[in-house]
Coordinates of N, CA and C and ligand atoms in Angstrom, one line a residue:
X1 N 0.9 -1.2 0.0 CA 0.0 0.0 0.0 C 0.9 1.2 0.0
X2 N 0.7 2.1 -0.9 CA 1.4 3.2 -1.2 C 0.6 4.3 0.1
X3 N 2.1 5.3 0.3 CA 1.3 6.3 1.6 C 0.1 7.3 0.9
X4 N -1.0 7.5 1.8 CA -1.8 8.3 1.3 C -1.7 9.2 0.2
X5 N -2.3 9.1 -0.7 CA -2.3 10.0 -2.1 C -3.9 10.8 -2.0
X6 N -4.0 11.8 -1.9 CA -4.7 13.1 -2.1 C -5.3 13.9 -2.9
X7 N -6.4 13.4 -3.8 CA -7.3 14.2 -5.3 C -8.2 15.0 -4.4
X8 N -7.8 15.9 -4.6 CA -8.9 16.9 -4.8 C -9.4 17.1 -5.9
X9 N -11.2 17.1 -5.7 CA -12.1 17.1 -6.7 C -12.2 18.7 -7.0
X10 N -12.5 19.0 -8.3 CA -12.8 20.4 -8.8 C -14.3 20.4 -9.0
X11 N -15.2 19.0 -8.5 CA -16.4 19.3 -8.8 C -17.1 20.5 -7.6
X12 N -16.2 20.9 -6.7 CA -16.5 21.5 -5.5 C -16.4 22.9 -5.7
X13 N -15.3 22.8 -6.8 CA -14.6 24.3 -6.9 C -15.0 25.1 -7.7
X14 N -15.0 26.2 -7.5 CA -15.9 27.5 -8.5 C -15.5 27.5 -10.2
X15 N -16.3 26.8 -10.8 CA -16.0 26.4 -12.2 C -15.9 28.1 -13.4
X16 N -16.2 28.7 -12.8 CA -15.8 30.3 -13.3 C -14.8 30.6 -13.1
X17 N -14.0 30.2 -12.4 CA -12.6 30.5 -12.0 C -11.4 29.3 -11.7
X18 N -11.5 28.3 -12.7 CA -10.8 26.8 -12.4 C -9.2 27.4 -12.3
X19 N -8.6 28.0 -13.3 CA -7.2 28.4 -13.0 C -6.5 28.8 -11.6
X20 N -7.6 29.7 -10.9 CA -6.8 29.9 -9.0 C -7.6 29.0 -8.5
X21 N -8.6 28.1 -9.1 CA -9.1 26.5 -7.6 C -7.9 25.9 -7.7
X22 N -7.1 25.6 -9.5 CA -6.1 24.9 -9.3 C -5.3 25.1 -8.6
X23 N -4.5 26.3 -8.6 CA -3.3 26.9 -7.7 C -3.7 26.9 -6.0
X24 N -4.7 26.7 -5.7 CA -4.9 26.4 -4.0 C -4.8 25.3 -4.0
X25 N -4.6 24.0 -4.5 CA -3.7 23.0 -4.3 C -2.6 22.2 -4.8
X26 N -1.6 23.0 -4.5 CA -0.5 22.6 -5.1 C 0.4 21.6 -4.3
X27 N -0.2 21.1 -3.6 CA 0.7 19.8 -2.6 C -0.3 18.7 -2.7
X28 N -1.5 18.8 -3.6 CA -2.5 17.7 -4.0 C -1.0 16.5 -4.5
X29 N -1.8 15.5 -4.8 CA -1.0 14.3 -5.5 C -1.4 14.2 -6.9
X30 N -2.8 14.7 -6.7 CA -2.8 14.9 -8.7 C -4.5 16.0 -8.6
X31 N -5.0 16.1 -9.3 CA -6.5 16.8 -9.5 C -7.6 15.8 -9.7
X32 N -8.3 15.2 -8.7 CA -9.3 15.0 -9.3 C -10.6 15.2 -10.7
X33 N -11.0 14.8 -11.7 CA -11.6 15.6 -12.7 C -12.7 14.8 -12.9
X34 N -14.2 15.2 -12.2 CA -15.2 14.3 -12.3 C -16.5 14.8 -14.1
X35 N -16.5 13.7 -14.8 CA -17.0 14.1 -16.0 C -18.1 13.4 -15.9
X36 N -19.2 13.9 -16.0 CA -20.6 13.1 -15.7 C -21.6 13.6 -17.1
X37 N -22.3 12.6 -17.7 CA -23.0 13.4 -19.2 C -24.5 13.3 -19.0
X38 N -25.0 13.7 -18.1 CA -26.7 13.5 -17.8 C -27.2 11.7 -18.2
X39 N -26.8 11.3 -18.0 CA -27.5 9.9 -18.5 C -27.1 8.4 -17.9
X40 N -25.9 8.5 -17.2 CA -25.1 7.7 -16.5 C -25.2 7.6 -15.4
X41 N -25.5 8.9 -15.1 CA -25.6 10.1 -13.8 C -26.7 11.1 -14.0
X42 N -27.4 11.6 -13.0 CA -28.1 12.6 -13.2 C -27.5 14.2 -12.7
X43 N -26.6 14.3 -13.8 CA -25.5 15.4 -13.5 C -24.9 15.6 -14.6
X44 N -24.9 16.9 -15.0 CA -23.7 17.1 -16.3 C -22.5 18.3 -16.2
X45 N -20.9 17.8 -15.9 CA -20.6 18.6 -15.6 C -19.4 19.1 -17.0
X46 N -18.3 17.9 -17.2 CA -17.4 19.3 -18.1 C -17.1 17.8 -19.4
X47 N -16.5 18.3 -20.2 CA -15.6 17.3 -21.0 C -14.7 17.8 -21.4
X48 N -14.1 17.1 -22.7 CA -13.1 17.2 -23.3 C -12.1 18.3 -23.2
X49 N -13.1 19.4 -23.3 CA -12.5 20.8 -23.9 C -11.8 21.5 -23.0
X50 N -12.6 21.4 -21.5 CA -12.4 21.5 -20.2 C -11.2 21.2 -19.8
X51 N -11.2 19.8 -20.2 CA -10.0 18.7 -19.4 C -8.8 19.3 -20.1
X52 N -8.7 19.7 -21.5 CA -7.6 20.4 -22.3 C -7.1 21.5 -21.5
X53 N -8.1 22.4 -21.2 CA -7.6 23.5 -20.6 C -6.9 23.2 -19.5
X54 N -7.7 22.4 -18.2 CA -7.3 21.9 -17.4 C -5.3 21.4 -17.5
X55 N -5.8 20.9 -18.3 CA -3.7 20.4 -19.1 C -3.1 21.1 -19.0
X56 N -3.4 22.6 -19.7 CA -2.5 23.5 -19.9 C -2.5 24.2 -19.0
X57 N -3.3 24.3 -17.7 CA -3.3 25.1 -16.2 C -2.8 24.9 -15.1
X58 N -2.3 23.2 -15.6 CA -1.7 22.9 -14.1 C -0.5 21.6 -14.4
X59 N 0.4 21.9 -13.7 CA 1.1 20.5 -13.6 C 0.8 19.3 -13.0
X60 N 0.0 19.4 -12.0 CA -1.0 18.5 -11.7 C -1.3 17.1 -12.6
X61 N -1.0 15.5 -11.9 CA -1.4 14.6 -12.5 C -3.1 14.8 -12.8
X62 N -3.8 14.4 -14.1 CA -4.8 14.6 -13.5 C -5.6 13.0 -13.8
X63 N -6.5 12.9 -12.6 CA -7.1 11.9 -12.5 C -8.9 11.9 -13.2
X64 N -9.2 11.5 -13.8 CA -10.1 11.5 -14.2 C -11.4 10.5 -13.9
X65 N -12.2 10.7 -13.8 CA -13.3 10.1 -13.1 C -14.6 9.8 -14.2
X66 N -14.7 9.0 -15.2 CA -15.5 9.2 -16.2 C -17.2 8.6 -15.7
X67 N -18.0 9.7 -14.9 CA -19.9 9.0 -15.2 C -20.6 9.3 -16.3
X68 N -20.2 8.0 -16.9 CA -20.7 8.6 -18.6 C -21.5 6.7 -19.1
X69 N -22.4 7.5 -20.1 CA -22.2 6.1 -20.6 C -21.3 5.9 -21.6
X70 N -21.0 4.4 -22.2 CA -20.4 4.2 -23.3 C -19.1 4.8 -23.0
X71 N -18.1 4.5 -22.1 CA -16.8 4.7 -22.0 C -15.8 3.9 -22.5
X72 N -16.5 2.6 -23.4 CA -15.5 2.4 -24.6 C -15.2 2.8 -25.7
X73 N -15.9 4.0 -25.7 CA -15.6 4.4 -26.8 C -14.9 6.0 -26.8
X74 N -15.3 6.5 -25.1 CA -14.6 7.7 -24.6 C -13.5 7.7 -24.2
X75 N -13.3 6.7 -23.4 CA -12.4 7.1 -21.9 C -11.1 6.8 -22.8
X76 N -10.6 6.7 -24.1 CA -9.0 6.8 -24.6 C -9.0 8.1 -25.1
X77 N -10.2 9.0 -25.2 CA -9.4 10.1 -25.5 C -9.1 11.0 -24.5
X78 N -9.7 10.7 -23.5 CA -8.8 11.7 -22.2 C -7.8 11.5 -21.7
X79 N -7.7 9.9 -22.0 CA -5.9 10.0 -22.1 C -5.1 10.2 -22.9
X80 N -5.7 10.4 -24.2 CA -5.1 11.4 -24.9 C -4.7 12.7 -24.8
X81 N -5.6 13.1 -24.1 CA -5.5 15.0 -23.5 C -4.7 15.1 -23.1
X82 N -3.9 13.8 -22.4 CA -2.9 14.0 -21.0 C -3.5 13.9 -19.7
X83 N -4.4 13.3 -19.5 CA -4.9 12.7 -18.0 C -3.7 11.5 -17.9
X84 N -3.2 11.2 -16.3 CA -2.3 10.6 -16.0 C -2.9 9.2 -15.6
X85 N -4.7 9.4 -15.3 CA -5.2 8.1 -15.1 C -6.7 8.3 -15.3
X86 N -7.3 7.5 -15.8 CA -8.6 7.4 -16.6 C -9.7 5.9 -16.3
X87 N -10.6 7.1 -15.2 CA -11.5 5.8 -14.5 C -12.8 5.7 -15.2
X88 N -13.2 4.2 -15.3 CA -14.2 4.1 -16.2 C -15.1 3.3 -15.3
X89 N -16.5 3.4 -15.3 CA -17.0 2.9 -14.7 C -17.4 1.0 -15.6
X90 N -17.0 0.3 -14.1 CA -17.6 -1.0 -14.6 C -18.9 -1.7 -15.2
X91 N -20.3 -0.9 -14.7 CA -21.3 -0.9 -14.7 C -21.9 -0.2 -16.2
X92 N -20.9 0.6 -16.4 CA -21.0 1.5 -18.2 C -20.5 1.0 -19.0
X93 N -19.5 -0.1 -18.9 CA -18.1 -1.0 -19.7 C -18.9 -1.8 -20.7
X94 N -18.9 -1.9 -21.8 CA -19.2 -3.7 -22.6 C -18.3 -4.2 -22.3
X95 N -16.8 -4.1 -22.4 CA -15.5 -4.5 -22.7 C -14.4 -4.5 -21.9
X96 N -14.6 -4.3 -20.0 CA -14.0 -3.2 -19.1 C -12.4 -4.0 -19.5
X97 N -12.5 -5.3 -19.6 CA -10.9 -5.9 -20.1 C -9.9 -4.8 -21.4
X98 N -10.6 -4.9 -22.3 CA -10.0 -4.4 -23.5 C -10.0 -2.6 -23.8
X99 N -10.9 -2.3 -22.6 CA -10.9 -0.6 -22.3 C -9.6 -1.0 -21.4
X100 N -9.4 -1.2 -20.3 CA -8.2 -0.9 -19.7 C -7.0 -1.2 -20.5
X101 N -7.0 -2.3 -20.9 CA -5.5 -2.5 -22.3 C -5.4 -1.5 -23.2
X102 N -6.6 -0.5 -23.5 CA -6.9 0.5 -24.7 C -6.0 1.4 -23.4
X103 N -6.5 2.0 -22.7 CA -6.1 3.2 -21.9 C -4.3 3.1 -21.2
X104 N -3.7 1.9 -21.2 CA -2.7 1.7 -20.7 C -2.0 1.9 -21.6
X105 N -2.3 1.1 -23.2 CA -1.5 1.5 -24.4 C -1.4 2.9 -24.9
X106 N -2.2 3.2 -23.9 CA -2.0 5.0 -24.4 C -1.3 6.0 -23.4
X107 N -0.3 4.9 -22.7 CA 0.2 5.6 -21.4 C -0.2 5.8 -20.5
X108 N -1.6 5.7 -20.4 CA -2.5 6.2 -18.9 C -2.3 5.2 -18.2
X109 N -2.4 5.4 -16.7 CA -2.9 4.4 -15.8 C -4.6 4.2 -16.2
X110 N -4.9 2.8 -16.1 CA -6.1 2.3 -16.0 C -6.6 2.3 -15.4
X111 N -8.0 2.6 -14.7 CA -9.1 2.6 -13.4 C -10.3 2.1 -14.0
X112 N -10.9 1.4 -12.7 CA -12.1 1.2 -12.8 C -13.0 1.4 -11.7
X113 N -14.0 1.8 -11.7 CA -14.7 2.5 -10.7 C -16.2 1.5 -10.3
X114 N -16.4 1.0 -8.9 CA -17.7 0.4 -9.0 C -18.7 1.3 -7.9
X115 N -19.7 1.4 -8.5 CA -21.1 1.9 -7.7 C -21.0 1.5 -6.0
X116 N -21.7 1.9 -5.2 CA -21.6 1.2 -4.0 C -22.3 0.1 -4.3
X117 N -23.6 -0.5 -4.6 CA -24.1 -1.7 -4.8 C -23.4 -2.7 -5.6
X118 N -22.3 -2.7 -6.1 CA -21.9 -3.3 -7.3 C -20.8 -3.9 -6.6
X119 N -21.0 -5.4 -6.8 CA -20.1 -6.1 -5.9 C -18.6 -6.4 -6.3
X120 N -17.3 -6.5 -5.3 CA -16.1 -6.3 -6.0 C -15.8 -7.7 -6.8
X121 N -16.3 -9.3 -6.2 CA -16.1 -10.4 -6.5 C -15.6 -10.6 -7.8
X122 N -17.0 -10.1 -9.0 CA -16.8 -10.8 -10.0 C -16.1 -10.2 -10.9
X123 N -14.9 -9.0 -10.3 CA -13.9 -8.1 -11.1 C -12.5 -8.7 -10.6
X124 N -12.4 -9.5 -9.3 CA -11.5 -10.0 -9.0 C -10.1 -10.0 -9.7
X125 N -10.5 -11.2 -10.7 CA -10.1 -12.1 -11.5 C -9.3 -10.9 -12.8
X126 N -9.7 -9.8 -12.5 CA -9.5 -8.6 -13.8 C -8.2 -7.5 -12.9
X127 N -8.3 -7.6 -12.0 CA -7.1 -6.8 -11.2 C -6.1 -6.3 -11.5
X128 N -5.1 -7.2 -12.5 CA -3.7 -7.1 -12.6 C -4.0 -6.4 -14.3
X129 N -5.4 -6.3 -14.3 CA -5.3 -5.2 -15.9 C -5.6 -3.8 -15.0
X130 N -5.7 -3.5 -14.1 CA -5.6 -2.1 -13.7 C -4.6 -1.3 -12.6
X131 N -5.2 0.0 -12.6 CA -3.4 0.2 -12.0 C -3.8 1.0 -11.1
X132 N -5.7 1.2 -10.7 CA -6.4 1.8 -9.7 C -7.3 1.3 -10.1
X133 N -8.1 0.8 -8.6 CA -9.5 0.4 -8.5 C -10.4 1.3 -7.5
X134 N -11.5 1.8 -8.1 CA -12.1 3.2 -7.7 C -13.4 2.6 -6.5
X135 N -13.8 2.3 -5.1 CA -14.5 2.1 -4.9 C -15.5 3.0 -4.2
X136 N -16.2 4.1 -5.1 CA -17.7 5.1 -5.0 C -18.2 4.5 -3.5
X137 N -18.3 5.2 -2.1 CA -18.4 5.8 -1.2 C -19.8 6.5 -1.2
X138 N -20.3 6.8 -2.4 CA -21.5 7.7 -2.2 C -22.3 7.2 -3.6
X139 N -23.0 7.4 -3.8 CA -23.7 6.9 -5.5 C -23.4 8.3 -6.2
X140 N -22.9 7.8 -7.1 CA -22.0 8.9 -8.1 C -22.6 9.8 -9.0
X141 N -22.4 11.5 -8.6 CA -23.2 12.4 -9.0 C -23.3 14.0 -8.6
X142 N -23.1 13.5 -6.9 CA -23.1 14.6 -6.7 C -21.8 15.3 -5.5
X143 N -21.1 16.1 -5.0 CA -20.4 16.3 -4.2 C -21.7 16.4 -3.1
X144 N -20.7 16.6 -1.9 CA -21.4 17.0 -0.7 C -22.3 15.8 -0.3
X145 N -22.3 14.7 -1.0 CA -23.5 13.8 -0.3 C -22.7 13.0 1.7
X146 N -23.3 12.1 2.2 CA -22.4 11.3 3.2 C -22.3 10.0 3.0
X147 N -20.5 10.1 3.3 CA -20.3 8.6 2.8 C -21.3 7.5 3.9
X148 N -20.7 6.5 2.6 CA -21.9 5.5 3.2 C -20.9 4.3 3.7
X149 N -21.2 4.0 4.9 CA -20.2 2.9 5.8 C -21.0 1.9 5.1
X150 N -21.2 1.1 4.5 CA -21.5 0.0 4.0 C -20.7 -0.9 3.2
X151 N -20.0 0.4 2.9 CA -18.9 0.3 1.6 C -17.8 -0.4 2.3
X152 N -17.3 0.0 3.5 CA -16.3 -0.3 4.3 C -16.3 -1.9 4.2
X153 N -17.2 -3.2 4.0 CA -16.0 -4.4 4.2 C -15.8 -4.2 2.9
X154 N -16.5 -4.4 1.9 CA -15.7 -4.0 0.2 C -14.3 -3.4 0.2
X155 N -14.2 -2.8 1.2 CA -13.1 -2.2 0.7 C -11.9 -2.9 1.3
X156 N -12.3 -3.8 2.4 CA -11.3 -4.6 2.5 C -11.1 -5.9 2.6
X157 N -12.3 -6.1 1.7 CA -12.1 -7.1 0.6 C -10.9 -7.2 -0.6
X158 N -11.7 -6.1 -0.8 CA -10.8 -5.4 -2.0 C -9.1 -5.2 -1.7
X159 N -9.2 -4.6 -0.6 CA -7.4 -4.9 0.1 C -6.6 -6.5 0.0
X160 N -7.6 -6.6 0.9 CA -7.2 -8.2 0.7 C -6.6 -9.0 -0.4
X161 N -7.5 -8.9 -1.4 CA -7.3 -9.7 -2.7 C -5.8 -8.6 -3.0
X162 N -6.2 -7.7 -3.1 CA -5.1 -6.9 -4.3 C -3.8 -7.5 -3.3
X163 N -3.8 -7.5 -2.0 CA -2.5 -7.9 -1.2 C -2.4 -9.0 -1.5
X164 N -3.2 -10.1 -1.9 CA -3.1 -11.3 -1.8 C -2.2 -11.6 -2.9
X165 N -3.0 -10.8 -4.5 CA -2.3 -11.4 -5.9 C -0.9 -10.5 -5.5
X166 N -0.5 -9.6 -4.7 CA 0.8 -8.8 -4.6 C 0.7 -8.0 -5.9
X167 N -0.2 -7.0 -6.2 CA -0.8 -6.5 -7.4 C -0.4 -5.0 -7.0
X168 N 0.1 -4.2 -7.8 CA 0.4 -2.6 -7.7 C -0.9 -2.2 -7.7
X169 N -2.0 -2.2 -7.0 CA -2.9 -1.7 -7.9 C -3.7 -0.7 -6.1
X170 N -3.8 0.0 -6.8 CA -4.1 1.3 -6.2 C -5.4 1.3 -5.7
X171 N -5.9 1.8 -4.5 CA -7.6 1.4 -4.2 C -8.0 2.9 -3.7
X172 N -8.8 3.6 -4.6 CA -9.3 4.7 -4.8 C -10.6 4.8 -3.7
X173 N -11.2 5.8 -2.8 CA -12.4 5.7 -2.3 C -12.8 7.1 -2.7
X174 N -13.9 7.6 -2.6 CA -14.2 9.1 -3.6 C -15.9 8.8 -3.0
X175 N -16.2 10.0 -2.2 CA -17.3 10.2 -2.1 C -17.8 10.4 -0.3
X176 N -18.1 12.2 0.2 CA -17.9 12.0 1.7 C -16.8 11.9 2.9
X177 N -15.9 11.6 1.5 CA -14.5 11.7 2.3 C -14.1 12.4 2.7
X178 N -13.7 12.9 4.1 CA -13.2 13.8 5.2 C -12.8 14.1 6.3
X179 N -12.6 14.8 7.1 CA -11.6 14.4 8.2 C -12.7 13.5 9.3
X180 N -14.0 13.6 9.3 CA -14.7 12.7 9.8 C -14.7 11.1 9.5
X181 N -14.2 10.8 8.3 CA -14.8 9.8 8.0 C -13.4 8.8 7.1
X182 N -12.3 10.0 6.7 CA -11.1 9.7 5.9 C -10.2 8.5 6.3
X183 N -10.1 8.3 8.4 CA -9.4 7.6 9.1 C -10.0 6.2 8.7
X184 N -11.2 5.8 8.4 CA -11.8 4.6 8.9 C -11.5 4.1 7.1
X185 N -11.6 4.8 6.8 CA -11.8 4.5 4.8 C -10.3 4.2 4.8
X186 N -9.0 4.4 5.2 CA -7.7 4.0 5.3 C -7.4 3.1 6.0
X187 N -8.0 2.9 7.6 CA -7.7 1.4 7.8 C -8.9 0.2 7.6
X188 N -9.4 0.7 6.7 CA -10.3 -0.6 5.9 C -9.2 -0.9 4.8
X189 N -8.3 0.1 4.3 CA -7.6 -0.2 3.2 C -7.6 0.5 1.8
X190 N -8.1 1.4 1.8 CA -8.2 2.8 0.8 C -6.6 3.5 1.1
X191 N -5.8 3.7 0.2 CA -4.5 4.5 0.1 C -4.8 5.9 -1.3
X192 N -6.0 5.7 -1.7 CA -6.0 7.1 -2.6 C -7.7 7.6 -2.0
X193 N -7.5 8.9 -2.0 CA -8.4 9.7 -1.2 C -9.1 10.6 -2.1
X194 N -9.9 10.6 -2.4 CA -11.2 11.7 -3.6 C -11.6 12.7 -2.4
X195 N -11.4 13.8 -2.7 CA -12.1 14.8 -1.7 C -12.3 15.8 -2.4
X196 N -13.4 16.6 -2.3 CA -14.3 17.8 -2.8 C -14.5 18.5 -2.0
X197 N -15.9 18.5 -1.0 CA -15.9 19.8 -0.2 C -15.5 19.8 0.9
X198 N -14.3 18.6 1.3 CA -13.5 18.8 1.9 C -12.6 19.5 2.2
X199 N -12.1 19.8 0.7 CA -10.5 20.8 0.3 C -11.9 22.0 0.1
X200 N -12.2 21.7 -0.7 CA -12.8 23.5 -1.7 C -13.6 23.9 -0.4
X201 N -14.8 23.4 0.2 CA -15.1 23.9 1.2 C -14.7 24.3 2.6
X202 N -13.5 24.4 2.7 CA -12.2 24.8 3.9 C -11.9 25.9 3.4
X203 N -11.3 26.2 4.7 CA -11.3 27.7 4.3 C -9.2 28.1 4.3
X204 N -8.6 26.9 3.7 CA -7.6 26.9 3.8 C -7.7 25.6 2.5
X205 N -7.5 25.5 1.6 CA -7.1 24.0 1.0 C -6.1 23.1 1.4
X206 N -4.9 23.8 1.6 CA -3.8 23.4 1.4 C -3.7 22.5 2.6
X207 N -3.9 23.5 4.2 CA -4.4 22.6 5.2 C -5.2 21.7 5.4
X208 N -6.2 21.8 4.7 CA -7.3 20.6 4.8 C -6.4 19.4 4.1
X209 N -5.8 19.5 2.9 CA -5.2 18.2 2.2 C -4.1 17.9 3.3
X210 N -3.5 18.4 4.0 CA -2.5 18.5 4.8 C -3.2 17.3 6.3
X211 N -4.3 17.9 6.4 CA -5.0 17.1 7.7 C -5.4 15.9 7.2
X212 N -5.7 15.8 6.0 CA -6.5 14.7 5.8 C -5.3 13.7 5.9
X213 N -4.5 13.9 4.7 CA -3.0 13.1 5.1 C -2.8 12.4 5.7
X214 N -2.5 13.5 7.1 CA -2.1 13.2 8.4 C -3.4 11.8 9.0
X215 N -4.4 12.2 8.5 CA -5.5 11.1 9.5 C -5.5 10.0 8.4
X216 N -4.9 10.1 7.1 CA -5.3 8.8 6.3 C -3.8 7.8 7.0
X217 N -2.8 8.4 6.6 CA -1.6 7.8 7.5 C -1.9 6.8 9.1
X218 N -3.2 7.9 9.9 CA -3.0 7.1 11.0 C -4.1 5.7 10.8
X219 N -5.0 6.2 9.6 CA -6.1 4.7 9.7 C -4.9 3.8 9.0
X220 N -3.7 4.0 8.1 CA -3.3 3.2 8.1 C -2.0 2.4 8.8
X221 N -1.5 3.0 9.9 CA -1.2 2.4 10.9 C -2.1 1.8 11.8
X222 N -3.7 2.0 12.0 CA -3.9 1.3 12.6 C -5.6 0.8 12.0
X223 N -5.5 0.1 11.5 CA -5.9 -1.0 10.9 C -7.1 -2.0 11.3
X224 N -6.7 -1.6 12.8 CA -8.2 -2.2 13.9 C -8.9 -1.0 13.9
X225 N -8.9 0.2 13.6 CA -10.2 0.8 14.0 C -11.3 0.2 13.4
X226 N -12.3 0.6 14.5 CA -13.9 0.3 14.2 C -14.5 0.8 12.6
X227 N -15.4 0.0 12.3 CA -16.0 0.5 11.6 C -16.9 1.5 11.4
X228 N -17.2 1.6 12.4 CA -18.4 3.0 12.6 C -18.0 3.4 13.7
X229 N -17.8 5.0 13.7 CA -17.8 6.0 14.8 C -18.5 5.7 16.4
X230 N -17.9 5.9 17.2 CA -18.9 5.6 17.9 C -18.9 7.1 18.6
X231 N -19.1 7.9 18.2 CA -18.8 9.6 18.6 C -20.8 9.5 18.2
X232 N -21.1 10.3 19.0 CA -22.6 10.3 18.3 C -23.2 12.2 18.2
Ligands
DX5_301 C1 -19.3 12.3 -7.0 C2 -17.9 12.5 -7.5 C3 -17.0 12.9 -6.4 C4 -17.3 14.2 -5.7 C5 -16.9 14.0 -4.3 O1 -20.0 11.5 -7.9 O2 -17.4 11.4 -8.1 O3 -15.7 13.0 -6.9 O4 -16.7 15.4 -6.2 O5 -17.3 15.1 -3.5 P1 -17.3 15.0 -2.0 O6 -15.9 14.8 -1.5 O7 -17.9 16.3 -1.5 O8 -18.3 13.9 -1.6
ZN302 ZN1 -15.3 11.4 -8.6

């Protein structure tokens, strides 16, 4: 497990002004970039043109988060743009094998993203074709929702196996995520962090990515915490 890695989402951030959201985090690990097309999702937020500009505004890895349908036929041209990793949902896929071989041949890291109801089992067996596995914390669409602890043994299921095959493979959580809730989602086994109005709604960004860090580090030293809060 790689130490905490930190996306801030820009679905949070004032889309009139993307150039200074970017620059308030520059100790991020890459940019979150969530693309949703009304139909996958009931949300439409940016594409292609966007993510271009996005390229030329920041140095920033960017991560891309595709709620679209038909992302076999999308999700290689955003890594064309220069996205450094390109998540496709499994539930949108005909092909999710031969999308990820498409997206790797194009340099990108491969992802795949599953719903919270969408079970990890029968992707198992597909692991060592990705290079992040995205597991949705909230039903995908909107920022600001609350994560949902349900998600939590999935996810360390999902630990499990990926430790088991000894697999590079990255375990993404996205949705809710924050200093309430960031510790328990790292020692279930999440090492990449999606956050929105965690960063953008702080009244400091740089601090908040800075705290969150600090608390994903400690769920991952310790590994027994509870699964639910018991703070009421
Ligand atoms: C929701 C998006 C998330 C969203 C997270 O469907 O995929 O990336 O921006 O926002 P928060 O962190 O506020 O839940
Ligand atoms: Zn997202």
């Amino acid at each position: 497990m790689t130490t905490p890695q930190i996306h801030p989402s820009i679905l949070s951030a004032d889309f009139a002004r993307l150039g200074e959201e970017l620059q308030k985090i520059p100790t991020a690990d890459a940019v979150h970039v969530d693309v949703m097309d009304n139909h996958f999702v009931p949300n439409l937020t940016i594409g292609l043109p966007v993510v271009q500009a996005i390229r030329r505004a920041t140095n920033l890895g960017i991560d891309i988060h595709l709620m679209i349908e038909d992302p076999d036929r999308w999700a290689p041209t955003y890594a064309e743009a220069g996205a450094e990793s390109v998540t496709f949902h499994a539930e949108a896929s005909a092909a999710p094998i031969r999308l990820a071989q498409q997206l790797r041949a194009t340099g990108a890291r491969a992802s795949m993203a599953l719903k919270p109801a969408t079970p990890i089992e029968p992707y198992l067996d597909m692991l060592g074709e990705l290079d992040m596995l995205l597991l949705m914390t909230v039903e995908p669409g909107f920022s600001g929702q609350a994560f949902l602890e349900m998600v939590l043994p999935k996810i360390r299921r999902a630990r499990q196996a990926i430790s088991a095959a000894e697999l590079p493979v990255a375990l993404q959580v996205d949705g809710g995520i924050n200093a309430e809730t960031i510790e328990r989602a790292a020692a279930a086994g999440a090492d990449t962090f999606v956050a929105g109005s965690a960063v953008y709604g702080a009244e400091d960004a740089s601090e908040a990515i800075d705290q969150l860090r600090t608390l994903a580090a400690r769920g991952h030293r310790c590994p027994q915490t509870p699964t639910r809060s018991t703070a009421s």
